[in-house]
CSV table of C-alpha atoms and ligand atoms in Angstrom, one decimal:
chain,number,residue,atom,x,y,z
A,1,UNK,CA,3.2,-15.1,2.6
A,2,UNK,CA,1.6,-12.2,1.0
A,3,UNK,CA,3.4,-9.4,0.1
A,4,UNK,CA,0.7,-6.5,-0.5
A,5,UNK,CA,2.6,-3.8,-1.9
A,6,UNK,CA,5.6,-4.0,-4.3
A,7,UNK,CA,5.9,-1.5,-7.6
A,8,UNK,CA,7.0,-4.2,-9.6
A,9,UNK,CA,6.4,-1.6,-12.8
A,10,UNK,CA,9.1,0.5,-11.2
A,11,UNK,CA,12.4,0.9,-13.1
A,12,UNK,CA,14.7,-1.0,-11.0
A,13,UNK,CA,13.1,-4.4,-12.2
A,14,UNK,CA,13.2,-3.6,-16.0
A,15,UNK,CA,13.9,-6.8,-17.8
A,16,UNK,CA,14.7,-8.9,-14.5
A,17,UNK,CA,11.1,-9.7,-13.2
A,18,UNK,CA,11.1,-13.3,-14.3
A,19,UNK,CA,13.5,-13.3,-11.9
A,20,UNK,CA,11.9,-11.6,-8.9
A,21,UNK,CA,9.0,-12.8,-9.0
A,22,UNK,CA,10.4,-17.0,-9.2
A,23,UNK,CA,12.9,-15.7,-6.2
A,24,UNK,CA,10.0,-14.9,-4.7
A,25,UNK,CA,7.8,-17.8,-4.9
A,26,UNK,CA,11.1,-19.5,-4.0
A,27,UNK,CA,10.8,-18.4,-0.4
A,28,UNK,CA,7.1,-18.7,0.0
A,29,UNK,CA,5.3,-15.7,-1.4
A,30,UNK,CA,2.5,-17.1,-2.9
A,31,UNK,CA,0.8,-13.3,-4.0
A,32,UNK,CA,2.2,-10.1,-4.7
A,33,UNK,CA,0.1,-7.2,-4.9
A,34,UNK,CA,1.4,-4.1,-7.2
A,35,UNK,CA,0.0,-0.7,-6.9
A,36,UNK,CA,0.0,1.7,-9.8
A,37,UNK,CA,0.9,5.5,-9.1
A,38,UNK,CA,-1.0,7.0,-11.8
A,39,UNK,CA,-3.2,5.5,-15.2
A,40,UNK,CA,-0.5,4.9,-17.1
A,41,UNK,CA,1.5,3.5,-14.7
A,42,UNK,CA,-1.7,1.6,-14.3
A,43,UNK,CA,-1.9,0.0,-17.9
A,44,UNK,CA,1.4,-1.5,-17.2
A,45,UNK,CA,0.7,-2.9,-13.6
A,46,UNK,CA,-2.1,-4.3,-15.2
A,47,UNK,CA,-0.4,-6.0,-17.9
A,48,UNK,CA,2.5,-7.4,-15.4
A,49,UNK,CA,-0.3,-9.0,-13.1
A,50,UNK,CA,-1.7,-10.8,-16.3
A,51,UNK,CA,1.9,-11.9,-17.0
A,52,UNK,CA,2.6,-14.2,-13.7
A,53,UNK,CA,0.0,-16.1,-11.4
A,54,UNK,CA,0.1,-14.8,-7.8
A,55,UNK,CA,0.3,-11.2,-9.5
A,56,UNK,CA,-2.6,-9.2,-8.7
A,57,UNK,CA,-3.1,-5.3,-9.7
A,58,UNK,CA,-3.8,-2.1,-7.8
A,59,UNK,CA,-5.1,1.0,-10.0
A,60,UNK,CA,-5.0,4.6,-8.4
A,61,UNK,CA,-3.4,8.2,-8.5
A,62,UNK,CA,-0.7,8.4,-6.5
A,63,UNK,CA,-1.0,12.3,-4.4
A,64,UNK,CA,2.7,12.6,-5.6
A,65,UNK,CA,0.2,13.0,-9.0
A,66,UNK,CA,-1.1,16.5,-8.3
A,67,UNK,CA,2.3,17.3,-6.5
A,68,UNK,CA,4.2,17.2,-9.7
A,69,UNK,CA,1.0,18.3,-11.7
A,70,UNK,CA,-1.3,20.7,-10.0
A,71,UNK,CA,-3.8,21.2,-12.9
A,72,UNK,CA,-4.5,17.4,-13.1
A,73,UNK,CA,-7.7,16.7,-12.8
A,74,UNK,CA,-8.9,13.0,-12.7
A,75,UNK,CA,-11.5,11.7,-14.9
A,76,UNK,CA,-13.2,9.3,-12.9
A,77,UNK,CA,-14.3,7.1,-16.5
A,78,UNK,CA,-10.8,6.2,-17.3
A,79,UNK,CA,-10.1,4.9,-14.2
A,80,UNK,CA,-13.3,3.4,-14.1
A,81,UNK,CA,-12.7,1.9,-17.8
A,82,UNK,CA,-9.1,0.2,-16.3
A,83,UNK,CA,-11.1,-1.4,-13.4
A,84,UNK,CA,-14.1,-2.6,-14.7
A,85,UNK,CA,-14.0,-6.6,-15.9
A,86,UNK,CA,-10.5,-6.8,-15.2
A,87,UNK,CA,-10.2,-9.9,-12.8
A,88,UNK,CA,-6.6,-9.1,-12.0
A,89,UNK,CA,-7.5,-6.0,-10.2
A,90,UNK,CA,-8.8,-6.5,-6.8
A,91,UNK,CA,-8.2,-2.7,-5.2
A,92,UNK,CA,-7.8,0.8,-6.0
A,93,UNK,CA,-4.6,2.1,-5.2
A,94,UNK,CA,-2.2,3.7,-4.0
A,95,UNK,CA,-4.2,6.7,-3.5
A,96,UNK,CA,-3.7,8.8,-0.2
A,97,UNK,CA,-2.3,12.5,1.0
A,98,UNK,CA,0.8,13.4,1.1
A,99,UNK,CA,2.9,17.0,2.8
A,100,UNK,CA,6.3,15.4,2.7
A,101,UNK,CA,7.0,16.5,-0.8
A,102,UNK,CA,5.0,20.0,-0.4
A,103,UNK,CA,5.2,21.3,2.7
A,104,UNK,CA,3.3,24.7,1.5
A,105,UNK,CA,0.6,22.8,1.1
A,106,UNK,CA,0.3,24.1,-1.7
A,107,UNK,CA,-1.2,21.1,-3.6
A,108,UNK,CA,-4.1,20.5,-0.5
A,109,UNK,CA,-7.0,21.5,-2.1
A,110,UNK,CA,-6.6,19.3,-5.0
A,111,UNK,CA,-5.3,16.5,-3.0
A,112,UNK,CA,-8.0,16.2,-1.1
A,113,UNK,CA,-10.7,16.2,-4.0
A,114,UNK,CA,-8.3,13.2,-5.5
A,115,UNK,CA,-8.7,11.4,-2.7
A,116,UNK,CA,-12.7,11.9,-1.5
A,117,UNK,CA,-13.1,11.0,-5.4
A,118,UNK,CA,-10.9,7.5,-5.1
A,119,UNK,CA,-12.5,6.5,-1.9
A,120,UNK,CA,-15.5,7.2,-3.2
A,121,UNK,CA,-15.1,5.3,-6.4
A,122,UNK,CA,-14.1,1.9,-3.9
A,123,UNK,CA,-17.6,2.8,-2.2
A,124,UNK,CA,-19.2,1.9,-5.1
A,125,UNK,CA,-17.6,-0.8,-6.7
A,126,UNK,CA,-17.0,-2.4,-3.3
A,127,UNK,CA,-13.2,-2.4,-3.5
A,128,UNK,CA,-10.5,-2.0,-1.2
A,129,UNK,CA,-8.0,1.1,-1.2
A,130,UNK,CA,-4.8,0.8,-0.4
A,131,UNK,CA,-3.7,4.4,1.0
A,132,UNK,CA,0.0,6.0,1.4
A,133,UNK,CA,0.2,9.0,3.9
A,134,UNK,CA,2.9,11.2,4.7
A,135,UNK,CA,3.3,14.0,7.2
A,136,UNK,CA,-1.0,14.5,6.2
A,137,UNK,CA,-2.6,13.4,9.4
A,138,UNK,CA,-4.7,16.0,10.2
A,139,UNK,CA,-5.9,16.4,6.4
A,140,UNK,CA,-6.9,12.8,6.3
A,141,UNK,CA,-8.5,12.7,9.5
A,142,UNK,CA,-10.6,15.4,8.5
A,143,UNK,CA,-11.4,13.5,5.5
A,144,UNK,CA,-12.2,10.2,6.7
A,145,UNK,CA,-14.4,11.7,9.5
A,146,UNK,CA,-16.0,14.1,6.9
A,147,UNK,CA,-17.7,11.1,4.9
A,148,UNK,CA,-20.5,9.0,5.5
A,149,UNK,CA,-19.1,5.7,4.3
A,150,UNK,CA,-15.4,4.7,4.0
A,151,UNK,CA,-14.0,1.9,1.9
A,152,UNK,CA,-12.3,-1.2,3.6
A,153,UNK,CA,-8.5,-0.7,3.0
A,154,UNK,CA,-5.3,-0.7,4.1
A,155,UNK,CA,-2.9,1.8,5.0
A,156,UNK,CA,0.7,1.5,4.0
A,157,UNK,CA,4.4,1.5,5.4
A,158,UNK,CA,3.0,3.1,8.2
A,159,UNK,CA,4.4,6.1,9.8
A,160,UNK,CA,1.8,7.9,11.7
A,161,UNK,CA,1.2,8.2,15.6
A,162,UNK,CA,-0.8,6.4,17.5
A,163,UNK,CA,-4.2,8.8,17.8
A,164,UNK,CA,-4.5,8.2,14.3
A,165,UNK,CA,-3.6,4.6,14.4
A,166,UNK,CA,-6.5,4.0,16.7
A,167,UNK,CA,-8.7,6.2,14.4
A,168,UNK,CA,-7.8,4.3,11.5
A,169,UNK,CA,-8.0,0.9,13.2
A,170,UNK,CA,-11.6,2.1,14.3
A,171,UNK,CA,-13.2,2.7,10.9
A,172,UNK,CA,-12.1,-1.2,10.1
A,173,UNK,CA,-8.5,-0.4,8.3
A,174,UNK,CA,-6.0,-2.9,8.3
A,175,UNK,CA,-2.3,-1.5,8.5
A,176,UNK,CA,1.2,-2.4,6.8
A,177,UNK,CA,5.0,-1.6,7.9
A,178,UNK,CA,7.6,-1.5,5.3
A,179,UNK,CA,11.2,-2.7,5.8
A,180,UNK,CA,11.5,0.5,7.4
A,181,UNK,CA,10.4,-1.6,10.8
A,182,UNK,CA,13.6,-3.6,11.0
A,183,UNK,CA,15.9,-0.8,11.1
A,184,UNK,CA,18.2,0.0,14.8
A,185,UNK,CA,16.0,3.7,15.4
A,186,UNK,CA,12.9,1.9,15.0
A,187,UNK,CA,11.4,2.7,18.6
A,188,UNK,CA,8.4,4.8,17.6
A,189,UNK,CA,7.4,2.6,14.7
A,190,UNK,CA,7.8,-0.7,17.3
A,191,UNK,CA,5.3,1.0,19.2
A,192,UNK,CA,3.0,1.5,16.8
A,193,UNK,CA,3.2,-2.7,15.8
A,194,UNK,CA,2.8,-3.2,19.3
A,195,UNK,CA,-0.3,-1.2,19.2
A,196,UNK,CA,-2.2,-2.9,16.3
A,197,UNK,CA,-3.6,-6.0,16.4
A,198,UNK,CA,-2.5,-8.8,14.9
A,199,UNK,CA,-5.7,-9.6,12.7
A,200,UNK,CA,-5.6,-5.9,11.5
A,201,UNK,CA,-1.8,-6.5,10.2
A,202,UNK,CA,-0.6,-7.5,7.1
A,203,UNK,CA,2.7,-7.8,5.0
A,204,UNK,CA,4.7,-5.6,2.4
A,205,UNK,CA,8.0,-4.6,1.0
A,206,UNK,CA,7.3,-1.8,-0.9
A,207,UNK,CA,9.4,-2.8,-3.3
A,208,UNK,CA,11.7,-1.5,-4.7
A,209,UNK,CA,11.8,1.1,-1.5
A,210,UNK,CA,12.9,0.7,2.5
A,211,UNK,CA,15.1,-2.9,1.9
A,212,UNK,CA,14.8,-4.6,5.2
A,213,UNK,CA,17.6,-5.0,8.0
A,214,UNK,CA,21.0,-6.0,6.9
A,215,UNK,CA,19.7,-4.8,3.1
A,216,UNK,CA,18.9,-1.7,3.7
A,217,UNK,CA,20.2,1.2,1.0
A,218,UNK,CA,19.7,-1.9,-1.8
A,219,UNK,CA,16.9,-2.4,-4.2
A,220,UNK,CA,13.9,-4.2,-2.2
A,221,UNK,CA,12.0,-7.3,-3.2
A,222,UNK,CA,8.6,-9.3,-2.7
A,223,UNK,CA,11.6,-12.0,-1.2
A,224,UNK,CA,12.7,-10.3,1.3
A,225,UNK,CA,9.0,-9.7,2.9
A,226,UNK,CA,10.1,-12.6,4.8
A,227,UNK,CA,12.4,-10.9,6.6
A,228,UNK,CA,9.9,-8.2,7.7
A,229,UNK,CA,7.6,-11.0,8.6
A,230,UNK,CA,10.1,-12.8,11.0
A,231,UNK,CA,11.4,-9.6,12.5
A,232,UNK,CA,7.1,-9.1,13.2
A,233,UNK,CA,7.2,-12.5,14.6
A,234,UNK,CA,9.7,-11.8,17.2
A,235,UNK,CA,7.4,-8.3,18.5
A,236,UNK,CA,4.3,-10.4,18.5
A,237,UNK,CA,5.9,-13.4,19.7
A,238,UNK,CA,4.8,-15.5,17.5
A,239,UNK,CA,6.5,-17.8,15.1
A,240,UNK,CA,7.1,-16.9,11.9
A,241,UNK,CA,4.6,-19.6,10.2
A,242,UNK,CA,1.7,-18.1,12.5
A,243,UNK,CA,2.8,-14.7,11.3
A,244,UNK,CA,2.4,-15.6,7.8
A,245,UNK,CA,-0.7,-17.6,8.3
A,246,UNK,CA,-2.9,-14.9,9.8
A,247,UNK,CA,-1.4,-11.9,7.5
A,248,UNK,CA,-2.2,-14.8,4.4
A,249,UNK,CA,-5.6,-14.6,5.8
A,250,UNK,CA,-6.0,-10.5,6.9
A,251,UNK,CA,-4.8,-10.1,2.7
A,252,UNK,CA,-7.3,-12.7,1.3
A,253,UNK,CA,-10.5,-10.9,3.6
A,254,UNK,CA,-8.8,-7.5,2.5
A,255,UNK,CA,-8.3,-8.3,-1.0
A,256,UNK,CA,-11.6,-10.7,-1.4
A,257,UNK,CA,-11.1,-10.9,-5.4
A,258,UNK,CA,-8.2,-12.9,-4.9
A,259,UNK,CA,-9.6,-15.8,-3.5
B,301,ZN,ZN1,3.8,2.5,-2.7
């Protein structure tokens, strides 16, 4: 199993990683992939994903970035200067949109230039993004359709209806559910699985958010992607070892540096 997003710098694993990460090998996750929220977020993402073997880094700005900090402006060298030559980075994210936390839109305008400038950035240094989006459908829309070439990517712990599932799918995405899947009012988000074919899907936890099923309200690991994955399995019925087979394989075309 892959599990392609887990903020293994956050807080809730200080000075118990060792741990998480052999708990999750344990199981069967063979890779964990950790986004960064901002760059120096970044610098210790990095430095994890040089620490243990199937660790592999994500650098990006986070929207939540501009949200909290409306007169950031990103200098596209430093960002540039954490990616370049740096084997253990094999994406740029998580970079995206996001309404949720500022409903007056205040924050758009800059929002949108972080974002064109990240997916830009992938263009041309031929990586994947890894995008989060929250109540920003129409924004991104009008972003993705506004530009010429679009990275590959993924989008994450989705949320979104199914127009823009089918937009997204369309321009080559692949698409991720968090634990959030598993839970009893699931019925919109089981629709949307349904909806996306299986060689388009792959795993996450999001870590240390959304804690699948019975775990839900508790601190999330890479382990318990396992339990996303089986609950997948029974949607798609499939088994679980096919499940993890062809998301393995979705994450290593996605994620090419890995391999
Ligand atoms: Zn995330």
């Amino acid at each position: 199993m892959i599990d392609t997003h887990a903020h293994l710098s956050d807080q809730a694993f200080e000075g118990r990683l060792d741990e998480v990460v052999r708990s999750a090998e344990d199981v069967g996750v063979e890779r964990i992939i950790v986004p960064s929220v901002d760059l120096q977020d970044a610098i210790k993402v990095k430095s994890i994903a040089k620490q243990y073997k199937g660790v592999y880094a994500l650098v990006g700005v986070h929207p939540e970035k501009v949200i909290n900090e409306p007169e950031f402006k990103l200098e596209i060298d430093k960002l540039v200067k954490l990616i370049k030559g740096e084997e253990r980075v094999v994406g740029i994210g998580e970079i995206g949109m996001d309404f949720y936390w500022d409903k007056q839109k205040k924050t758009k305008k800059a929002q949108v230039e972080l974002f064109k400038k990240q997916l830009e950035l992938a263009v041309v240094m031929s990586l994947p993004v890894v995008i989060h989006m929250r109540e920003a459908e129409e924004e991104m829309m009008e972003v993705i359709k506004s530009m010429d070439r679009v990275p590959r990517g993924q989008f994450h712990c989705w949320s979104s209806g199914g127009d823009f599932l089918k937009l997204v799918l369309s321009k080559g995405f692949y698409v991720s559910f968090g634990g959030n899947v598993t839970y009893k009012k699931n019925g919109v988000l089981v629709d949307l699985v349904r909806q996306t074919p299986l060689e388009r899907l792959v795993l996450e936890t999001d870590s240390p958010y959304l804690a699948p099923g019975e775990l839900r309200g508790r601190v999330n690991e890479p382990k318990n992607v396992r339990i996303v994955a089986s609950f997948l399995a029974g949607l798609y019925e499939k088994s679980v070892e096919e499940i993890n087979e062809i998301t393995s394989k979705n994450a290593l075309e996605l994620f090419n540096k890995m391999n």
